[in-house]
Tab-separated table of C-alpha atoms and ligand atoms in Angstrom:
chain	number	residue	atom	x	y	z
A	1	MET	CA	7.446	34.527	-21.713
A	2	THR	CA	5.437	32.849	-19.024
A	3	ARG	CA	6.701	33.233	-15.597
A	4	LEU	CA	5.880	30.684	-12.939
A	5	ARG	CA	5.958	30.565	-9.193
A	6	ALA	CA	5.777	27.236	-7.281
A	7	GLY	CA	5.389	25.932	-3.891
A	8	ALA	CA	4.868	22.334	-2.514
A	9	ALA	CA	4.297	20.220	0.420
A	10	THR	CA	4.440	16.597	1.243
A	11	ASP	CA	3.479	14.690	4.339
A	12	VAL	CA	3.344	11.011	5.350
A	13	GLY	CA	-0.192	11.525	6.666
A	14	LEU	CA	-1.553	9.968	9.787
A	15	VAL	CA	-1.830	6.325	9.015
A	16	ARG	CA	0.973	5.280	6.646
A	17	ALA	CA	4.374	4.375	8.146
A	18	THR	CA	6.297	5.741	5.302
A	19	ASN	CA	5.978	8.399	2.514
A	20	GLN	CA	6.142	6.899	-0.857
A	21	ASP	CA	5.158	9.971	-2.649
A	22	GLN	CA	7.761	12.167	-4.386
A	23	LEU	CA	7.681	15.396	-5.861
A	24	LEU	CA	9.781	17.335	-8.291
A	25	ILE	CA	10.249	21.039	-8.839
A	26	ALA	CA	12.525	22.245	-11.579
A	27	THR	CA	12.870	25.500	-13.516
A	28	ARG	CA	9.875	24.535	-15.880
A	29	LEU	CA	9.026	20.978	-14.824
A	30	PHE	CA	6.900	19.992	-11.955
A	31	ALA	CA	5.904	16.553	-11.138
A	32	VAL	CA	4.184	14.422	-8.296
A	33	ALA	CA	4.605	10.559	-8.147
A	34	ASP	CA	3.078	8.108	-5.707
A	35	GLY	CA	4.815	4.922	-5.516
A	36	MET	CA	3.531	1.471	-4.948
A	37	GLY	CA	5.244	-1.820	-3.999
A	38	GLY	CA	5.910	-3.805	-0.794
A	39	HIS	CA	8.573	-2.849	1.634
A	40	ALA	CA	10.732	0.141	0.292
A	41	ALA	CA	9.886	-0.668	-3.379
A	42	GLY	CA	7.310	2.041	-3.594
A	43	GLU	CA	9.443	4.763	-2.543
A	44	VAL	CA	12.208	3.441	-5.003
A	45	ALA	CA	9.700	3.553	-7.725
A	46	SER	CA	8.574	7.183	-7.242
A	47	GLN	CA	12.114	8.301	-6.591
A	48	VAL	CA	13.467	6.707	-9.867
A	49	ALA	CA	10.461	7.943	-11.885
A	50	VAL	CA	10.927	11.691	-11.011
A	51	GLU	CA	14.772	11.446	-11.235
A	52	ALA	CA	14.521	9.847	-14.706
A	53	LEU	CA	11.708	12.208	-15.820
A	54	GLY	CA	14.019	15.114	-14.784
A	55	GLN	CA	17.120	13.835	-16.547
A	56	ALA	CA	15.178	12.997	-19.710
A	57	PHE	CA	13.639	16.410	-19.704
A	58	ASP	CA	17.021	18.082	-19.247
A	59	LYS	CA	18.143	16.572	-22.581
A	60	ILE	CA	15.354	17.966	-24.671
A	61	ASP	CA	16.390	20.865	-26.678
A	62	VAL	CA	13.053	22.128	-27.800
A	63	VAL	CA	10.536	21.133	-25.294
A	64	THR	CA	7.290	19.939	-26.726
A	65	PRO	CA	4.331	18.086	-25.316
A	66	GLN	CA	5.391	14.986	-27.147
A	67	GLY	CA	8.898	15.612	-25.610
A	68	LEU	CA	7.467	15.626	-22.078
A	69	GLN	CA	5.475	12.414	-23.041
A	70	GLU	CA	8.664	10.809	-24.206
A	71	ALA	CA	10.427	11.780	-20.970
A	72	ALA	CA	7.703	10.013	-19.107
A	73	ARG	CA	8.077	6.948	-21.115
A	74	GLN	CA	11.755	7.037	-20.353
A	75	ALA	CA	10.911	7.247	-16.608
A	76	ASN	CA	8.698	4.354	-17.165
A	77	ARG	CA	11.587	2.399	-18.505
A	78	ALA	CA	13.907	3.486	-15.835
A	79	VAL	CA	11.590	2.194	-13.172
A	80	TRP	CA	10.865	-1.069	-15.100
A	81	ASP	CA	14.688	-1.781	-15.583
A	82	LYS	CA	15.407	-1.028	-11.960
A	83	ALA	CA	12.652	-3.538	-10.923
A	84	GLN	CA	13.976	-6.267	-13.256
A	85	ALA	CA	17.433	-5.848	-11.821
A	86	ASP	CA	16.398	-6.465	-8.281
A	87	PRO	CA	14.022	-9.194	-7.205
A	88	ASP	CA	12.962	-7.271	-4.067
A	89	LEU	CA	11.710	-4.513	-6.219
A	90	ARG	CA	9.765	-6.651	-8.784
A	91	GLY	CA	6.148	-5.398	-9.310
A	92	MET	CA	6.893	-1.975	-8.050
A	93	GLY	CA	5.230	1.060	-9.903
A	94	THR	CA	4.221	4.549	-9.456
A	95	THR	CA	1.844	7.132	-10.628
A	96	LEU	CA	3.233	10.185	-12.451
A	97	VAL	CA	1.663	13.498	-13.048
A	98	ALA	CA	3.855	16.225	-14.384
A	99	MET	CA	3.465	19.641	-16.162
A	100	ALA	CA	6.070	21.611	-18.051
A	101	LEU	CA	6.336	24.802	-19.985
A	102	VAL	CA	6.750	23.808	-23.659
A	103	ASP	CA	7.532	25.649	-26.775
A	104	GLU	CA	4.802	24.759	-29.344
A	105	ASP	CA	5.649	25.290	-32.899
A	106	GLY	CA	7.748	28.231	-32.238
A	107	ALA	CA	4.796	30.236	-30.918
A	108	ASP	CA	5.518	33.180	-28.800
A	109	GLU	CA	3.446	32.185	-26.005
A	110	ASP	CA	4.559	29.301	-23.938
A	111	LYS	CA	2.075	26.332	-23.486
A	112	VAL	CA	1.628	24.157	-20.474
A	113	ALA	CA	1.877	20.526	-21.251
A	114	VAL	CA	0.494	17.968	-18.702
A	115	ILE	CA	1.204	14.340	-18.717
A	116	ASN	CA	-0.240	11.706	-16.475
A	117	VAL	CA	-0.243	7.955	-15.655
A	118	GLY	CA	-2.244	6.640	-12.780
A	119	ASP	CA	-4.445	8.498	-10.254
A	120	SER	CA	-2.270	11.488	-9.147
A	121	ARG	CA	-4.073	14.488	-10.731
A	122	ALA	CA	-3.491	17.870	-12.367
A	123	TYR	CA	-5.909	20.749	-11.845
A	124	ARG	CA	-6.191	24.198	-12.989
A	125	LEU	CA	-7.774	27.076	-11.010
A	126	HIS	CA	-8.888	29.391	-13.830
A	127	GLN	CA	-10.720	32.601	-13.110
A	128	GLY	CA	-11.682	31.164	-9.773
A	129	ARG	CA	-13.024	28.010	-11.046
A	130	LEU	CA	-11.240	24.732	-10.458
A	131	GLU	CA	-11.178	22.076	-13.288
A	132	GLN	CA	-9.472	18.740	-13.278
A	133	LEU	CA	-7.206	18.404	-16.286
A	134	THR	CA	-6.335	14.796	-15.976
A	135	VAL	CA	-8.406	11.654	-15.936
A	136	ASP	CA	-7.497	8.981	-13.519
A	137	HIS	CA	-6.363	5.639	-14.798
A	138	SER	CA	-8.248	3.697	-12.182
A	139	LEU	CA	-10.883	1.185	-11.960
A	140	VAL	CA	-13.509	3.484	-10.357
A	141	GLN	CA	-12.783	6.013	-13.149
A	142	GLU	CA	-13.605	3.469	-15.910
A	143	LEU	CA	-16.880	2.460	-14.034
A	144	VAL	CA	-17.755	6.233	-13.755
A	145	ALA	CA	-16.934	6.720	-17.456
A	146	GLU	CA	-19.122	3.622	-18.218
A	147	GLY	CA	-21.930	5.172	-16.125
A	148	ARG	CA	-21.889	2.126	-13.729
A	149	LEU	CA	-20.776	4.306	-10.762
A	150	GLU	CA	-21.579	7.878	-9.534
A	151	GLU	CA	-18.703	10.239	-9.114
A	152	GLU	CA	-19.579	10.565	-5.374
A	153	GLU	CA	-19.581	6.842	-4.883
A	154	ALA	CA	-16.056	6.436	-6.328
A	155	ALA	CA	-14.349	7.944	-3.330
A	156	TYR	CA	-15.828	5.197	-1.100
A	157	HIS	CA	-15.591	2.403	-3.496
A	158	PRO	CA	-13.731	-0.676	-2.150
A	159	GLN	CA	-11.514	-0.849	-5.319
A	160	ARG	CA	-10.824	2.861	-5.508
A	161	HIS	CA	-7.137	2.029	-4.893
A	162	VAL	CA	-6.868	-0.237	-8.086
A	163	LEU	CA	-4.998	1.335	-10.987
A	164	THR	CA	-5.439	0.506	-14.591
A	165	ARG	CA	-2.163	2.133	-15.605
A	166	ALA	CA	0.963	2.718	-13.690
A	167	LEU	CA	4.565	3.637	-14.521
A	168	GLY	CA	7.041	0.988	-14.236
A	169	VAL	CA	5.078	-2.207	-14.244
A	170	ASP	CA	5.597	-2.696	-17.967
A	171	PRO	CA	8.483	-2.062	-20.273
A	172	ASP	CA	6.208	0.536	-22.125
A	173	VAL	CA	3.314	2.515	-20.976
A	174	MET	CA	0.545	4.656	-22.466
A	175	VAL	CA	1.151	8.387	-21.304
A	176	ASP	CA	-1.704	10.816	-21.517
A	177	VAL	CA	-0.847	14.358	-22.549
A	178	LEU	CA	-2.718	17.511	-22.888
A	179	GLY	CA	-1.840	20.990	-23.730
A	180	VAL	CA	-3.163	24.044	-21.799
A	181	THR	CA	-2.640	27.860	-22.803
A	182	PRO	CA	-1.826	29.486	-19.557
A	183	GLU	CA	-3.168	32.876	-18.524
A	184	ALA	CA	-1.896	35.181	-16.010
A	185	GLY	CA	-3.479	34.301	-12.668
A	186	ASP	CA	-4.013	30.714	-13.473
A	187	ARG	CA	-2.989	28.282	-10.613
A	188	PHE	CA	-2.043	24.800	-11.445
A	189	LEU	CA	-2.162	21.896	-8.831
A	190	LEU	CA	-0.415	18.538	-8.992
A	191	CYS	CA	-1.362	16.216	-6.253
A	192	THR	CA	-1.444	12.650	-5.091
A	193	ASP	CA	-4.661	10.729	-4.235
A	194	GLY	CA	-3.961	11.417	-0.550
A	195	LEU	CA	-5.256	14.876	-1.057
A	196	VAL	CA	-8.488	14.380	-3.057
A	197	ARG	CA	-9.589	11.415	-1.192
A	198	GLU	CA	-9.760	13.568	2.007
A	199	ILE	CA	-11.147	16.866	0.741
A	200	GLY	CA	-13.468	17.631	-2.033
A	201	ASP	CA	-12.885	19.858	-5.095
A	202	ASP	CA	-14.773	22.808	-3.466
A	203	GLN	CA	-12.570	22.767	-0.384
A	204	VAL	CA	-9.419	22.558	-2.593
A	205	ALA	CA	-10.685	25.410	-4.710
A	206	SER	CA	-11.467	27.358	-1.661
A	207	VAL	CA	-7.812	27.065	-0.273
A	208	LEU	CA	-6.362	27.873	-3.837
A	209	ARG	CA	-8.463	30.935	-3.978
A	210	ARG	CA	-7.703	32.114	-0.471
A	211	LEU	CA	-3.963	31.799	-0.033
A	212	ASP	CA	-1.857	33.852	-2.452
A	213	ASP	CA	1.570	32.186	-1.809
A	214	PRO	CA	1.669	28.745	-3.532
A	215	GLY	CA	3.781	27.300	-0.718
A	216	ASP	CA	1.173	28.479	1.818
A	217	ALA	CA	-1.652	26.991	-0.211
A	218	ALA	CA	0.167	23.688	-0.724
A	219	ARG	CA	0.823	23.449	3.067
A	220	GLU	CA	-2.774	24.373	3.920
A	221	LEU	CA	-4.033	21.727	1.539
A	222	VAL	CA	-1.869	19.125	3.183
A	223	ASP	CA	-2.933	20.230	6.606
A	224	GLN	CA	-6.533	20.129	5.633
A	225	ALA	CA	-6.201	16.518	4.214
A	226	LYS	CA	-4.583	15.511	7.548
A	227	GLU	CA	-7.615	16.969	9.488
A	228	HIS	CA	-9.921	15.035	7.397
A	229	GLY	CA	-8.156	11.702	8.070
A	230	GLY	CA	-4.670	11.718	6.394
A	231	ASN	CA	-5.078	8.159	5.535
A	232	ASP	CA	-2.489	8.205	2.762
A	233	ASN	CA	0.605	10.111	1.977
A	234	ILE	CA	-0.330	13.489	0.830
A	235	THR	CA	1.687	15.585	-1.795
A	236	VAL	CA	0.804	18.840	-3.428
A	237	VAL	CA	2.627	21.086	-5.836
A	238	VAL	CA	1.083	24.472	-6.578
A	239	VAL	CA	2.360	26.335	-9.634
A	240	ASP	CA	1.280	29.912	-10.337
A	241	VAL	CA	1.358	31.737	-13.678
A	242	ALA	CA	2.473	35.115	-12.635
A	243	ALA	CA	0.600	38.128	-14.025
A	244	ASP	CA	2.576	40.275	-16.347
A	245	SER	CA	2.842	43.136	-13.876
A	246	ASP	CA	4.338	40.940	-11.369
A	247	THR	CA	8.025	41.965	-11.226
A	248	THR	CA	8.945	39.906	-8.367
A	249	VAL	CA	9.664	36.880	-10.495
A	250	PRO	CA	12.526	36.447	-12.997
A	251	VAL	CA	11.524	36.024	-16.648
A	252	ASP	CA	11.654	32.388	-17.921
A	253	GLY	CA	12.048	30.997	-14.587
A	254	PHE	CA	10.999	30.357	-11.320
A	255	ALA	CA	11.135	32.729	-8.651
A	256	ALA	CA	11.075	30.538	-5.552
A	257	THR	CA	9.991	27.082	-4.669
A	258	THR	CA	9.422	25.514	-1.429
A	259	VAL	CA	9.448	21.931	-0.730
A	260	GLY	CA	6.937	21.286	1.986
A	261	HIS	CA	7.891	19.153	4.964
A	262	GLY	CA	6.882	15.776	5.682
A	263	ALA	CA	6.841	14.185	9.116
A	264	GLY	CA	10.039	14.925	10.955
A	265	ASP	CA	11.993	16.770	8.353
A	266	GLY	CA	11.167	20.329	9.249
A	267	ASP	CA	14.947	20.863	9.626
A	268	GLU	CA	15.345	20.685	5.752
A	269	GLU	CA	12.779	23.025	4.902
A	270	GLY	CA	14.559	26.437	5.249
A	271	ALA	CA	17.650	25.271	3.377
A	272	GLU	CA	15.454	24.005	0.659
A	273	LYS	CA	13.500	27.315	0.132
A	274	GLY	CA	16.622	29.233	-0.149
A	275	GLU	CA	18.366	26.748	-2.453
A	276	GLU	CA	15.336	26.587	-4.837
A	277	ALA	CA	14.895	30.344	-4.802
A	278	ALA	CA	18.443	30.655	-6.121
A	279	ALA	CA	17.954	28.090	-8.972
A	280	ALA	CA	19.337	29.475	-12.189
A	281	PRO	CA	17.030	30.202	-15.036
A	282	ARG	CA	16.570	27.314	-17.316
A	283	SER	CA	18.920	25.313	-15.184
A	284	ARG	CA	16.085	22.698	-15.266
A	285	ARG	CA	17.374	21.326	-12.022
A	286	PHE	CA	14.962	18.988	-10.403
A	287	ARG	CA	14.369	18.024	-6.878
A	288	SER	CA	12.874	14.862	-5.947
A	289	ARG	CA	11.920	13.978	-2.501
A	290	ARG	CA	12.311	10.586	-1.113
A	291	GLY	CA	9.702	9.458	1.384
A	292	ARG	CA	10.731	7.558	4.332
A	293	PHE	CA	8.398	4.838	4.992
A	294	ALA	CA	5.876	2.379	3.324
A	295	SER	CA	2.574	1.564	1.835
A	296	ARG	CA	0.145	2.854	-0.599
A	297	PRO	CA	1.073	0.267	-3.027
A	298	ARG	CA	0.548	-2.376	-0.355
A	299	ALA	CA	-3.016	-0.838	0.170
A	300	ARG	CA	-3.759	-1.126	-3.512
A	301	PHE	CA	-2.587	-4.643	-3.931
A	302	VAL	CA	-3.904	-5.765	-0.767
A	303	THR	CA	-7.265	-4.382	-1.552
A	304	LEU	CA	-7.312	-6.270	-4.814
A	305	ARG	CA	-6.308	-9.387	-2.902
A	306	VAL	CA	-9.017	-8.701	-0.252
A	307	VAL	CA	-11.584	-8.431	-3.010
A	308	VAL	CA	-10.390	-11.666	-4.760
A	309	PHE	CA	-10.435	-13.261	-1.116
A	310	PHE	CA	-14.081	-12.286	-0.556
A	311	VAL	CA	-15.260	-13.379	-3.923
A	312	VAL	CA	-13.679	-16.732	-3.317
A	313	LEU	CA	-15.181	-16.799	0.147
A	314	LEU	CA	-18.596	-16.039	-1.245
A	315	VAL	CA	-18.302	-18.811	-3.795
A	316	VAL	CA	-17.267	-21.250	-1.190
A	317	LEU	CA	-20.267	-20.127	1.064
A	318	ALA	CA	-22.740	-20.346	-1.668
A	319	VAL	CA	-21.424	-23.912	-2.577
A	320	ALA	CA	-21.606	-25.027	1.195
A	321	ALA	CA	-25.113	-23.469	1.644
A	322	PHE	CA	-26.268	-25.247	-1.635
A	323	GLY	CA	-24.753	-28.548	-0.360
A	324	VAL	CA	-26.648	-28.060	3.004
A	325	VAL	CA	-29.959	-27.408	1.223
A	326	TRP	CA	-29.431	-30.315	-1.170
A	327	TYR	CA	-28.490	-32.643	1.840
A	328	ALA	CA	-31.378	-31.430	3.861
A	329	ARG	CA	-33.998	-31.626	1.173
A	330	ASP	CA	-32.978	-34.337	-1.344
A	331	SER	CA	-34.079	-37.254	0.812
A	332	TYR	CA	-37.356	-38.832	2.069
A	333	PHE	CA	-38.221	-40.804	5.118
A	334	VAL	CA	-41.095	-42.559	6.386
A	335	GLY	CA	-42.231	-41.619	9.793
A	336	LEU	CA	-45.241	-41.043	11.973
A	337	SER	CA	-47.432	-38.072	12.192
A	338	GLY	CA	-49.316	-38.908	15.332
A	339	SER	CA	-50.374	-42.494	14.645
A	340	ARG	CA	-50.501	-41.879	10.983
A	341	VAL	CA	-47.680	-43.334	8.767
A	342	THR	CA	-46.474	-40.411	6.743
A	343	ILE	CA	-43.938	-39.711	4.139
A	344	PHE	CA	-41.810	-36.721	4.842
A	345	GLN	CA	-39.181	-34.835	2.672
A	346	GLY	CA	-36.088	-34.056	4.343
A	347	ARG	CA	-34.085	-35.692	7.074
A	348	PRO	CA	-35.568	-37.090	10.258
A	349	GLY	CA	-35.330	-34.344	12.874
A	350	GLY	CA	-34.279	-31.832	10.192
A	351	VAL	CA	-30.909	-30.132	9.243
A	352	LEU	CA	-30.109	-26.827	10.718
A	353	TRP	CA	-33.187	-24.598	10.016
A	354	PHE	CA	-34.525	-27.143	7.286
A	355	LYS	CA	-37.445	-28.972	8.950
A	356	PRO	CA	-38.874	-31.977	7.253
A	357	THR	CA	-42.161	-31.384	5.417
A	358	VAL	CA	-45.043	-33.693	4.716
A	359	ALA	CA	-44.739	-35.076	1.309
A	360	GLN	CA	-47.599	-37.618	1.586
A	361	THR	CA	-49.996	-38.799	4.113
A	362	THR	CA	-50.816	-42.496	3.922
A	363	PRO	CA	-53.999	-44.362	4.925
A	364	LEU	CA	-51.842	-46.499	7.301
A	365	THR	CA	-51.900	-46.033	11.008
A	366	THR	CA	-49.682	-47.650	13.570
A	367	ALA	CA	-52.304	-50.155	14.345
A	368	GLN	CA	-51.972	-51.434	10.762
A	369	VAL	CA	-48.238	-51.888	10.886
A	370	LEU	CA	-46.227	-54.942	12.351
A	371	PRO	CA	-44.927	-53.961	15.681
A	372	TYR	CA	-41.293	-54.631	14.846
A	373	HIS	CA	-41.492	-51.813	12.067
A	374	LEU	CA	-42.486	-49.317	14.736
A	375	SER	CA	-39.112	-48.327	16.066
A	376	ALA	CA	-37.864	-47.621	12.449
A	377	LEU	CA	-40.989	-45.487	11.832
A	378	ARG	CA	-40.522	-43.581	15.050
A	379	ALA	CA	-36.797	-42.830	14.158
A	380	GLY	CA	-37.803	-42.273	10.435
A	381	GLN	CA	-37.048	-44.734	7.836
A	382	GLU	CA	-34.931	-42.891	5.264
A	383	GLU	CA	-35.431	-43.550	1.678
A	384	PRO	CA	-33.765	-42.081	-1.444
A	385	SER	CA	-36.753	-41.058	-3.284
A	386	LEU	CA	-40.458	-40.382	-2.987
A	387	SER	CA	-41.126	-43.657	-4.937
A	388	ALA	CA	-38.805	-45.599	-2.809
A	389	ALA	CA	-40.800	-44.262	0.260
A	390	ARG	CA	-43.935	-45.334	-1.218
A	391	GLY	CA	-42.478	-48.766	-1.951
A	392	TYR	CA	-41.612	-49.053	1.675
A	393	VAL	CA	-45.095	-48.019	2.826
A	394	GLN	CA	-46.507	-50.600	0.292
A	395	ARG	CA	-44.265	-53.373	1.874
A	396	LEU	CA	-45.513	-52.380	5.397
A	397	GLN	CA	-49.016	-52.648	4.052
A	398	SER	CA	-48.532	-56.020	2.314
A	399	GLU	CA	-46.535	-57.483	5.351
A	400	TYR	CA	-49.435	-56.553	7.683
A	401	SER	CA	-52.024	-58.030	5.188
A	402	GLN	CA	-50.188	-61.357	4.954
A	403	ALA	CA	-49.632	-61.605	8.695
A	404	SER	CA	-53.236	-60.790	9.553
A	405	GLY	CA	-54.408	-63.109	6.688
A	406	GLN	CA	-56.398	-60.256	4.961
B	501	MG	MG1	-1.583	7.729	-2.585
């Protein structure tokens, strides 16, 4: 029977006002959720999701990967139902990544099943190497998969917050599931995007290799994410697969878990440590953690809005620029170049940086134009087209000819 040991930490970060992340640690179920939605909706979404996941998981007799997947679908439904019942919560959603020990086909060895929706991630440190188990359901991930964006660019992409799948925004959701055969010494990591947007995989791996205690590793990861900006809520769960020789952990259970502390809740930490350590085997109790403030969701939706805003703005500017060019160039006038009557394209005096250009020089000079036309020529006699301008020149010419009797 596989033995697990877990530790966790969550933090509001340095920028957000509230922590909308949640985490769940139970006997053999672990999860992280990152809520989204205005005001308090984000924290409601992630809270409801992990609670519903835990409750659905508790009711499963023989836990299979599909069972975990179904529990996630029920969590989706719970968030959706909650949102439909309260107009203030409409549109809320959450990511969810969870791992559980499952019994697969009556095999002796436990398996680990991992499910995910959204961009919270699961990793495994296996023989010292960190591998990402989940694939983000995000716009930038799709662009990377299509070869339209480099992995390195994804972290800085303006639409990096946009999710293509989230829990609770539709009555049904597609939940990705995968199975892993755990080996003693493996270390699993569940985290929200607030971790991996701040520090790279190498740095994450380095911490996971260096610190033995899962709680210490979780707290160190959160601290490093804060040192690198802490732009988002950060939540980390570290789950170790105990070595067979490790007698400090109970069989089929969970030795000790720590729930890390967010801003201002250090007073709860000690109590939680002891409480979780005493969790009865197979009790499958779950602990969710309610964040206390606001915002990643807002960041995501606002980002999308901002993108739409800039696209609209660009279109408006392009139309305006085209209008200016059209106004500046789509006209002719007859004026003077020195004493020469000349046809110009453009507007007399120019428009912005569009100066009139010579379209045609005529043989006429001011000496061959009746004097009362001269002020119009000096100001520029506007004509709608080149042929109209030529017609005007011809009239000047014929009037002069008639008046001079030529
Ligand atoms: Mg986040």
